[in-house]
Amino acid sequence: MSAVDHSHAHGGQLPAEPENATLEGRNKILGFWLFLGGETVLFGTLFATFLALRGQVLDGPTEAHLYKLVTVALATFILLTSSMTSVLAIQAMHRHDTKGIQLWLGITVALGFAFLGLEVYEFFEYIHEGHVFTGSAYSSAFYTLVGFHGAHVLFGVIWISMIMAQISKKGLTVVTAPKVYVAALYWHFVDLVWVFIFTVVYLMGKVG
Amino acid sequence: MATEHHATHESTDSVKRKGNHEGPRNHFLAFGLSLLLTLLAFIAIIYQHVLETWFLLSFIVLLAILQAAIQAVFWMHLKDRGHLQQRIFILSGVLVAFTVVIMAVYWVWW
């Protein structure tokens, strides 16, 4: 099968939607949606744990005391914008604009690192204020949920960087295009989870 | 390599693409709506003293669900043709996650 697929790319004509051009590419995207379904369950259980253990802070600092809305707003804006720039990378891919893909994926990765930097800074502040992983049921649930999301962001920036390296080496083909598409899906999903984190963890923590 | 193709096949590609890709307009619209919904949620928290707690909590959760739906439909292309299996996969996950969250909240906080 791959012999036929490659001939597409090297024969000089790349289809309009290179990510959907081969059965392998389409199956990769479909399989990725199944993976995202599993990820949803995983984050769902972490949210459920967090909600069940809310407020169980022992003698640690309370949520309302810890969270800084300005930092959360900035992190939210950064991640939301990075999700938009990965959309623009896919738009560039549909124009067969390899430079555009690299530019927008590069901006996405840079914003991802900015988000991570902000989160590391935030966690250091919390530890300084006595909010540590083993502090209480609430603090363990907090770091598991938010840290797990942060680990997803870290995995995403590494993954997307490696895809950028592969694109610069092999160009945009029917083999590399599904990878770009699937990485963009992953990045949207990570941003989508953050929408619930800033709502359920941070904003709700400020209520009352 | 791809840029060469781009130059030679641009016209045929744009003809083929018509109808399948609406261009960036809807994607920017989704971005604008996401920003607006996020802003609304933060404003609601800042002015929480004028709102009832039960209303405030359901309001911001509703905003989050709405924003997630907008991004899934536009940015992740779930509205596009040929995405039935994709929808089934992700919605199965959402169903389980939703059930687990409701269960935890019901058992502990009701």
mmCIF file of C-alpha atoms in Angstrom:
data_model
loop_
_atom_site.group_PDB
_atom_site.id
_atom_site.type_symbol
_atom_site.label_atom_id
_atom_site.label_comp_id
_atom_site.label_asym_id
_atom_site.label_seq_id
_atom_site.Cartn_x
_atom_site.Cartn_y
_atom_site.Cartn_z
ATOM 1 C CA MET A 1 0.000 0.000 0.000
ATOM 2 C CA SER A 2 2.674 2.488 0.932
ATOM 3 C CA ALA A 3 4.360 2.076 -2.451
ATOM 4 C CA VAL A 4 1.191 3.391 -4.082
ATOM 5 C CA ASP A 5 0.828 6.151 -1.510
ATOM 6 C CA HIS A 6 4.339 7.445 -1.974
ATOM 7 C CA SER A 7 3.951 7.615 -5.728
ATOM 8 C CA HIS A 8 1.270 10.250 -5.139
ATOM 9 C CA ALA A 9 3.688 12.485 -3.345
ATOM 10 C CA HIS A 10 6.638 11.957 -5.609
ATOM 11 C CA GLY A 11 4.617 11.956 -8.825
ATOM 12 C CA GLY A 12 4.311 15.717 -8.491
ATOM 13 C CA GLN A 13 0.680 16.024 -7.454
ATOM 14 C CA LEU A 14 -0.406 16.419 -3.874
ATOM 15 C CA PRO A 15 -4.175 16.128 -3.332
ATOM 16 C CA ALA A 16 -6.142 19.055 -1.929
ATOM 17 C CA GLU A 17 -6.613 17.317 1.435
ATOM 18 C CA PRO A 18 -3.343 15.398 1.775
ATOM 19 C CA GLU A 19 -4.325 14.132 5.243
ATOM 20 C CA ASN A 20 -7.335 12.278 3.781
ATOM 21 C CA ALA A 21 -5.659 11.053 0.595
ATOM 22 C CA THR A 22 -4.727 7.553 1.783
ATOM 23 C CA LEU A 23 -6.587 4.882 3.712
ATOM 24 C CA GLU A 24 -3.714 4.856 6.212
ATOM 25 C CA GLY A 25 -4.084 8.598 6.763
ATOM 26 C CA ARG A 26 -7.864 8.402 7.217
ATOM 27 C CA ASN A 27 -7.545 5.462 9.615
ATOM 28 C CA LYS A 28 -4.887 7.306 11.596
ATOM 29 C CA ILE A 29 -7.258 10.239 12.109
ATOM 30 C CA LEU A 30 -10.210 7.978 12.970
ATOM 31 C CA GLY A 31 -8.084 5.988 15.421
ATOM 32 C CA PHE A 32 -6.947 9.223 16.991
ATOM 33 C CA TRP A 33 -10.551 10.156 17.730
ATOM 34 C CA LEU A 34 -10.944 6.863 19.618
ATOM 35 C CA PHE A 35 -7.829 7.782 21.602
ATOM 36 C CA LEU A 36 -9.329 11.215 22.335
ATOM 37 C CA GLY A 37 -12.478 9.455 23.583
ATOM 38 C CA GLY A 38 -10.305 7.528 26.041
ATOM 39 C CA GLU A 39 -8.507 10.728 27.056
ATOM 40 C CA THR A 40 -11.887 12.320 27.762
ATOM 41 C CA VAL A 41 -12.738 9.480 30.174
ATOM 42 C CA LEU A 42 -9.341 9.855 31.833
ATOM 43 C CA PHE A 43 -9.712 13.593 32.398
ATOM 44 C CA GLY A 44 -13.348 13.040 33.402
ATOM 45 C CA THR A 45 -12.286 10.793 36.286
ATOM 46 C CA LEU A 46 -9.621 13.305 37.363
ATOM 47 C CA PHE A 47 -12.230 16.095 37.350
ATOM 48 C CA ALA A 48 -14.613 13.864 39.335
ATOM 49 C CA THR A 49 -11.886 13.180 41.922
ATOM 50 C CA PHE A 50 -11.046 16.864 42.155
ATOM 51 C CA LEU A 51 -14.698 17.851 42.597
ATOM 52 C CA ALA A 52 -15.240 15.184 45.265
ATOM 53 C CA LEU A 53 -12.204 16.348 47.253
ATOM 54 C CA ARG A 54 -12.772 20.095 46.865
ATOM 55 C CA GLY A 55 -12.178 22.112 49.994
ATOM 56 C CA GLN A 56 -10.446 19.285 51.895
ATOM 57 C CA VAL A 57 -7.393 21.476 52.515
ATOM 58 C CA LEU A 58 -6.539 20.411 56.110
ATOM 59 C CA ASP A 59 -4.359 23.258 57.450
ATOM 60 C CA GLY A 60 -3.108 24.238 53.986
ATOM 61 C CA PRO A 61 -4.066 27.463 52.181
ATOM 62 C CA THR A 62 -7.602 27.703 50.742
ATOM 63 C CA GLU A 63 -8.312 27.821 47.004
ATOM 64 C CA ALA A 64 -9.642 31.376 47.025
ATOM 65 C CA HIS A 65 -6.467 32.488 48.789
ATOM 66 C CA LEU A 66 -4.106 30.710 46.335
ATOM 67 C CA TYR A 67 -5.417 31.418 42.858
ATOM 68 C CA LYS A 68 -4.484 34.593 41.004
ATOM 69 C CA LEU A 69 -7.104 35.371 38.358
ATOM 70 C CA VAL A 70 -4.670 37.462 36.285
ATOM 71 C CA THR A 71 -2.243 34.531 35.857
ATOM 72 C CA VAL A 72 -5.109 32.187 34.989
ATOM 73 C CA ALA A 73 -6.533 34.657 32.449
ATOM 74 C CA LEU A 74 -3.115 35.049 30.820
ATOM 75 C CA ALA A 75 -2.557 31.259 30.637
ATOM 76 C CA THR A 76 -6.053 30.828 29.174
ATOM 77 C CA PHE A 77 -5.451 33.489 26.530
ATOM 78 C CA ILE A 78 -2.072 31.973 25.563
ATOM 79 C CA LEU A 79 -3.451 28.444 25.154
ATOM 80 C CA LEU A 80 -6.567 29.596 23.306
ATOM 81 C CA THR A 81 -4.429 31.595 20.860
ATOM 82 C CA SER A 82 -2.120 28.607 20.331
ATOM 83 C CA SER A 83 -5.145 26.485 19.444
ATOM 84 C CA MET A 84 -6.076 29.108 16.836
ATOM 85 C CA THR A 85 -2.549 29.166 15.371
ATOM 86 C CA SER A 86 -2.664 25.375 14.937
ATOM 87 C CA VAL A 87 -5.880 25.879 12.935
ATOM 88 C CA LEU A 88 -3.903 28.272 10.716
ATOM 89 C CA ALA A 89 -1.221 25.581 10.281
ATOM 90 C CA ILE A 90 -3.890 23.217 8.914
ATOM 91 C CA GLN A 91 -5.192 25.995 6.650
ATOM 92 C CA ALA A 92 -1.635 26.428 5.336
ATOM 93 C CA MET A 93 -1.438 22.646 4.802
ATOM 94 C CA HIS A 94 -4.560 22.758 2.646
ATOM 95 C CA ARG A 95 -2.832 25.420 0.521
ATOM 96 C CA HIS A 96 0.230 23.107 0.333
ATOM 97 C CA ASP A 97 2.189 25.960 1.906
ATOM 98 C CA THR A 98 4.998 24.168 3.763
ATOM 99 C CA LYS A 99 6.535 27.414 5.044
ATOM 100 C CA GLY A 100 3.160 28.466 6.421
ATOM 101 C CA ILE A 101 2.793 25.136 8.241
ATOM 102 C CA GLN A 102 6.205 25.558 9.846
ATOM 103 C CA LEU A 103 5.516 29.182 10.790
ATOM 104 C CA TRP A 104 2.167 28.499 12.476
ATOM 105 C CA LEU A 105 3.290 25.266 14.140
ATOM 106 C CA GLY A 106 6.359 27.163 15.377
ATOM 107 C CA ILE A 107 4.158 29.868 16.929
ATOM 108 C CA THR A 108 1.948 27.147 18.451
ATOM 109 C CA VAL A 109 4.975 25.494 20.081
ATOM 110 C CA ALA A 110 6.292 28.854 21.333
ATOM 111 C CA LEU A 111 2.922 29.661 22.935
ATOM 112 C CA GLY A 112 2.852 26.156 24.419
ATOM 113 C CA PHE A 113 6.214 26.797 26.083
ATOM 114 C CA ALA A 114 4.971 30.175 27.342
ATOM 115 C CA PHE A 115 1.991 28.424 28.932
ATOM 116 C CA LEU A 116 4.272 25.831 30.546
ATOM 117 C CA GLY A 117 6.590 28.550 31.872
ATOM 118 C CA LEU A 118 3.625 30.299 33.456
ATOM 119 C CA GLU A 119 2.412 27.038 35.016
ATOM 120 C CA VAL A 120 5.848 26.189 36.460
ATOM 121 C CA TYR A 121 6.050 29.717 37.923
ATOM 122 C CA GLU A 122 2.544 29.294 39.368
ATOM 123 C CA PHE A 123 3.380 25.919 40.965
ATOM 124 C CA PHE A 124 6.548 27.367 42.524
ATOM 125 C CA GLU A 125 4.470 30.173 44.056
ATOM 126 C CA TYR A 126 2.000 27.625 45.458
ATOM 127 C CA ILE A 127 4.731 25.467 46.972
ATOM 128 C CA HIS A 128 6.140 28.619 48.537
ATOM 129 C CA GLU A 129 2.731 29.243 50.137
ATOM 130 C CA GLY A 130 2.527 25.685 51.527
ATOM 131 C CA HIS A 131 0.283 24.199 48.805
ATOM 132 C CA VAL A 132 2.271 21.003 48.078
ATOM 133 C CA PHE A 133 1.363 17.668 46.448
ATOM 134 C CA THR A 134 1.213 15.702 49.703
ATOM 135 C CA GLY A 135 -0.381 18.550 51.688
ATOM 136 C CA SER A 136 -4.015 17.425 51.646
ATOM 137 C CA ALA A 137 -6.606 15.478 49.643
ATOM 138 C CA TYR A 138 -7.450 18.676 47.773
ATOM 139 C CA SER A 139 -3.827 19.539 46.951
ATOM 140 C CA SER A 140 -3.127 16.019 45.640
ATOM 141 C CA ALA A 141 -6.236 16.160 43.449
ATOM 142 C CA PHE A 142 -5.264 19.649 42.251
ATOM 143 C CA TYR A 143 -1.720 18.730 41.213
ATOM 144 C CA THR A 144 -2.845 15.451 39.634
ATOM 145 C CA LEU A 145 -5.478 17.151 37.468
ATOM 146 C CA VAL A 146 -3.640 20.366 36.550
ATOM 147 C CA GLY A 147 -0.241 18.634 36.368
ATOM 148 C CA PHE A 148 -1.640 15.941 34.107
ATOM 149 C CA HIS A 149 -2.888 18.631 31.756
ATOM 150 C CA GLY A 150 0.520 20.342 31.918
ATOM 151 C CA ALA A 151 2.175 17.022 31.026
ATOM 152 C CA HIS A 152 -0.105 16.859 27.980
ATOM 153 C CA VAL A 153 1.017 20.341 26.945
ATOM 154 C CA LEU A 154 4.666 19.308 27.390
ATOM 155 C CA PHE A 155 4.126 16.155 25.327
ATOM 156 C CA GLY A 156 2.362 18.260 22.682
ATOM 157 C CA VAL A 157 5.160 20.800 22.230
ATOM 158 C CA ILE A 158 7.757 18.008 21.938
ATOM 159 C CA TRP A 159 5.599 16.030 19.499
ATOM 160 C CA ILE A 160 4.797 19.055 17.297
ATOM 161 C CA SER A 161 8.487 20.088 17.270
ATOM 162 C CA MET A 162 9.414 16.615 16.014
ATOM 163 C CA ILE A 163 6.763 16.789 13.293
ATOM 164 C CA MET A 164 8.184 20.185 12.237
ATOM 165 C CA ALA A 165 11.641 18.584 11.956
ATOM 166 C CA GLN A 166 10.191 15.772 9.852
ATOM 167 C CA ILE A 167 8.350 18.216 7.574
ATOM 168 C CA SER A 168 11.537 20.189 6.967
ATOM 169 C CA LYS A 169 13.336 16.943 6.114
ATOM 170 C CA LYS A 170 10.691 15.123 4.075
ATOM 171 C CA GLY A 171 8.391 17.931 2.991
ATOM 172 C CA LEU A 172 4.610 17.793 2.932
ATOM 173 C CA THR A 173 3.501 14.392 1.610
ATOM 174 C CA VAL A 174 0.489 12.127 2.028
ATOM 175 C CA VAL A 175 2.528 10.435 4.789
ATOM 176 C CA THR A 176 3.464 13.548 6.782
ATOM 177 C CA ALA A 177 0.149 15.412 6.315
ATOM 178 C CA PRO A 178 -1.967 13.119 8.566
ATOM 179 C CA LYS A 179 0.625 13.586 11.317
ATOM 180 C CA VAL A 180 0.227 17.363 11.173
ATOM 181 C CA TYR A 181 -3.557 17.016 11.198
ATOM 182 C CA VAL A 182 -3.599 14.585 14.139
ATOM 183 C CA ALA A 183 -1.181 16.756 16.156
ATOM 184 C CA ALA A 184 -3.490 19.748 15.588
ATOM 185 C CA LEU A 185 -6.451 17.664 16.826
ATOM 186 C CA TYR A 186 -4.464 16.758 19.942
ATOM 187 C CA TRP A 187 -3.602 20.395 20.543
ATOM 188 C CA HIS A 188 -7.258 21.451 20.246
ATOM 189 C CA PHE A 189 -8.175 18.717 22.729
ATOM 190 C CA VAL A 190 -5.572 19.924 25.230
ATOM 191 C CA ASP A 191 -6.971 23.468 24.952
ATOM 192 C CA LEU A 192 -10.491 22.078 25.342
ATOM 193 C CA VAL A 193 -9.535 20.371 28.610
ATOM 194 C CA TRP A 194 -8.063 23.667 29.813
ATOM 195 C CA VAL A 195 -11.434 25.379 29.269
ATOM 196 C CA PHE A 196 -12.849 23.043 31.937
ATOM 197 C CA ILE A 197 -9.802 23.410 34.192
ATOM 198 C CA PHE A 198 -9.969 27.204 34.314
ATOM 199 C CA THR A 199 -13.728 26.988 34.911
ATOM 200 C CA VAL A 200 -13.968 24.114 37.410
ATOM 201 C CA VAL A 201 -10.646 24.498 39.245
ATOM 202 C CA TYR A 202 -9.804 28.201 39.171
ATOM 203 C CA LEU A 203 -13.030 30.153 38.693
ATOM 204 C CA MET A 204 -15.104 27.873 40.958
ATOM 205 C CA GLY A 205 -12.278 28.018 43.503
ATOM 206 C CA LYS A 206 -12.803 31.783 43.652
ATOM 207 C CA VAL A 207 -16.526 31.445 44.422
ATOM 208 C CA GLY A 208 -17.753 31.752 47.977
ATOM 209 C CA MET B 1 9.037 20.160 -2.766
ATOM 210 C CA ALA B 2 5.514 21.023 -1.811
ATOM 211 C CA THR B 3 5.917 24.678 -2.719
ATOM 212 C CA GLU B 4 6.698 23.710 -6.336
ATOM 213 C CA HIS B 5 3.461 21.754 -6.485
ATOM 214 C CA HIS B 6 1.716 24.679 -4.960
ATOM 215 C CA ALA B 7 2.793 26.919 -7.820
ATOM 216 C CA THR B 8 1.920 24.502 -10.625
ATOM 217 C CA HIS B 9 -1.285 23.043 -9.327
ATOM 218 C CA GLU B 10 -2.809 25.948 -7.517
ATOM 219 C CA SER B 11 -5.688 26.462 -9.911
ATOM 220 C CA THR B 12 -6.778 22.807 -10.068
ATOM 221 C CA ASP B 13 -6.442 22.471 -6.310
ATOM 222 C CA SER B 14 -8.602 25.481 -5.545
ATOM 223 C CA VAL B 15 -11.315 24.117 -7.829
ATOM 224 C CA LYS B 16 -11.176 20.745 -6.071
ATOM 225 C CA ARG B 17 -11.190 22.331 -2.673
ATOM 226 C CA LYS B 18 -14.357 24.357 -3.218
ATOM 227 C CA GLY B 19 -17.221 23.265 -1.010
ATOM 228 C CA ASN B 20 -14.962 21.286 1.273
ATOM 229 C CA HIS B 21 -13.098 24.142 2.920
ATOM 230 C CA GLU B 22 -14.826 27.294 3.892
ATOM 231 C CA GLY B 23 -11.547 29.140 4.536
ATOM 232 C CA PRO B 24 -10.484 30.737 7.805
ATOM 233 C CA ARG B 25 -13.647 32.792 8.438
ATOM 234 C CA ASN B 26 -15.511 30.241 10.609
ATOM 235 C CA HIS B 27 -12.291 29.440 12.452
ATOM 236 C CA PHE B 28 -11.760 33.089 13.381
ATOM 237 C CA LEU B 29 -15.423 33.296 14.379
ATOM 238 C CA ALA B 30 -14.883 30.318 16.717
ATOM 239 C CA PHE B 31 -11.813 32.092 18.157
ATOM 240 C CA GLY B 32 -13.794 35.295 18.746
ATOM 241 C CA LEU B 33 -16.663 33.408 20.397
ATOM 242 C CA SER B 34 -14.230 31.467 22.610
ATOM 243 C CA LEU B 35 -12.622 34.735 23.747
ATOM 244 C CA LEU B 36 -16.043 36.248 24.433
ATOM 245 C CA LEU B 37 -17.262 33.235 26.464
ATOM 246 C CA THR B 38 -14.005 33.176 28.459
ATOM 247 C CA LEU B 39 -14.337 36.896 29.181
ATOM 248 C CA LEU B 40 -17.963 36.446 30.302
ATOM 249 C CA ALA B 41 -16.937 33.678 32.739
ATOM 250 C CA PHE B 42 -14.196 35.852 34.298
ATOM 251 C CA ILE B 43 -16.538 38.869 34.535
ATOM 252 C CA ALA B 44 -19.188 36.696 36.236
ATOM 253 C CA ILE B 45 -16.592 35.648 38.852
ATOM 254 C CA ILE B 46 -15.427 39.218 39.425
ATOM 255 C CA TYR B 47 -19.047 40.360 40.004
ATOM 256 C CA GLN B 48 -20.029 37.236 41.974
ATOM 257 C CA HIS B 49 -21.473 39.227 44.884
ATOM 258 C CA VAL B 50 -24.422 40.397 42.766
ATOM 259 C CA LEU B 51 -25.279 36.849 41.604
ATOM 260 C CA GLU B 52 -26.777 33.826 43.359
ATOM 261 C CA THR B 53 -24.155 31.091 43.860
ATOM 262 C CA TRP B 54 -26.180 28.329 42.180
ATOM 263 C CA PHE B 55 -26.768 30.613 39.163
ATOM 264 C CA LEU B 56 -23.106 31.657 38.974
ATOM 265 C CA LEU B 57 -21.838 28.046 39.063
ATOM 266 C CA SER B 58 -24.293 26.745 36.445
ATOM 267 C CA PHE B 59 -23.631 29.835 34.303
ATOM 268 C CA ILE B 60 -19.839 29.368 34.077
ATOM 269 C CA VAL B 61 -20.148 25.572 33.566
ATOM 270 C CA LEU B 62 -22.609 26.232 30.748
ATOM 271 C CA LEU B 63 -20.177 28.754 29.199
ATOM 272 C CA ALA B 64 -17.382 26.122 29.351
ATOM 273 C CA ILE B 65 -19.543 23.430 27.703
ATOM 274 C CA LEU B 66 -20.601 25.901 25.007
ATOM 275 C CA GLN B 67 -16.998 26.935 24.307
ATOM 276 C CA ALA B 68 -15.840 23.304 24.175
ATOM 277 C CA ALA B 69 -18.651 22.477 21.741
ATOM 278 C CA ILE B 70 -17.794 25.424 19.487
ATOM 279 C CA GLN B 71 -14.122 24.407 19.334
ATOM 280 C CA ALA B 72 -14.915 20.731 18.721
ATOM 281 C CA VAL B 73 -17.397 21.553 15.965
ATOM 282 C CA PHE B 74 -15.357 24.173 14.086
ATOM 283 C CA TRP B 75 -11.669 23.661 14.936
ATOM 284 C CA MET B 76 -11.814 19.868 15.156
ATOM 285 C CA HIS B 77 -14.100 19.675 12.097
ATOM 286 C CA LEU B 78 -16.791 17.554 13.775
ATOM 287 C CA LYS B 79 -19.455 19.356 11.732
ATOM 288 C CA ASP B 80 -17.854 18.251 8.445
ATOM 289 C CA ARG B 81 -19.180 15.460 6.251
ATOM 290 C CA GLY B 82 -17.875 11.958 6.946
ATOM 291 C CA HIS B 83 -17.313 12.499 10.662
ATOM 292 C CA LEU B 84 -20.011 10.145 12.000
ATOM 293 C CA GLN B 85 -17.605 7.559 13.433
ATOM 294 C CA GLN B 86 -15.444 10.316 14.898
ATOM 295 C CA ARG B 87 -18.522 11.754 16.623
ATOM 296 C CA ILE B 88 -19.502 8.330 18.001
ATOM 297 C CA PHE B 89 -15.992 7.759 19.407
ATOM 298 C CA ILE B 90 -15.653 11.105 21.145
ATOM 299 C CA LEU B 91 -19.264 11.204 22.373
ATOM 300 C CA SER B 92 -18.871 7.753 23.975
ATOM 301 C CA GLY B 93 -15.935 9.189 25.910
ATOM 302 C CA VAL B 94 -17.894 12.334 26.823
ATOM 303 C CA LEU B 95 -20.828 10.195 28.032
ATOM 304 C CA VAL B 96 -18.636 8.163 30.413
ATOM 305 C CA ALA B 97 -16.761 11.258 31.651
ATOM 306 C CA PHE B 98 -20.018 13.152 32.227
ATOM 307 C CA THR B 99 -21.541 10.199 34.144
ATOM 308 C CA VAL B 100 -18.471 9.904 36.383
ATOM 309 C CA VAL B 101 -18.468 13.642 37.177
ATOM 310 C CA ILE B 102 -22.218 13.684 37.931
ATOM 311 C CA MET B 103 -21.807 10.603 40.139
ATOM 312 C CA ALA B 104 -18.982 12.175 42.183
ATOM 313 C CA VAL B 105 -20.788 15.497 42.610
ATOM 314 C CA TYR B 106 -24.070 13.744 43.524
ATOM 315 C CA TRP B 107 -22.524 11.391 46.087
ATOM 316 C CA VAL B 108 -20.358 13.967 47.827
ATOM 317 C CA TRP B 109 -22.186 17.275 47.566
ATOM 318 C CA TRP B 110 -25.931 16.560 47.421
#
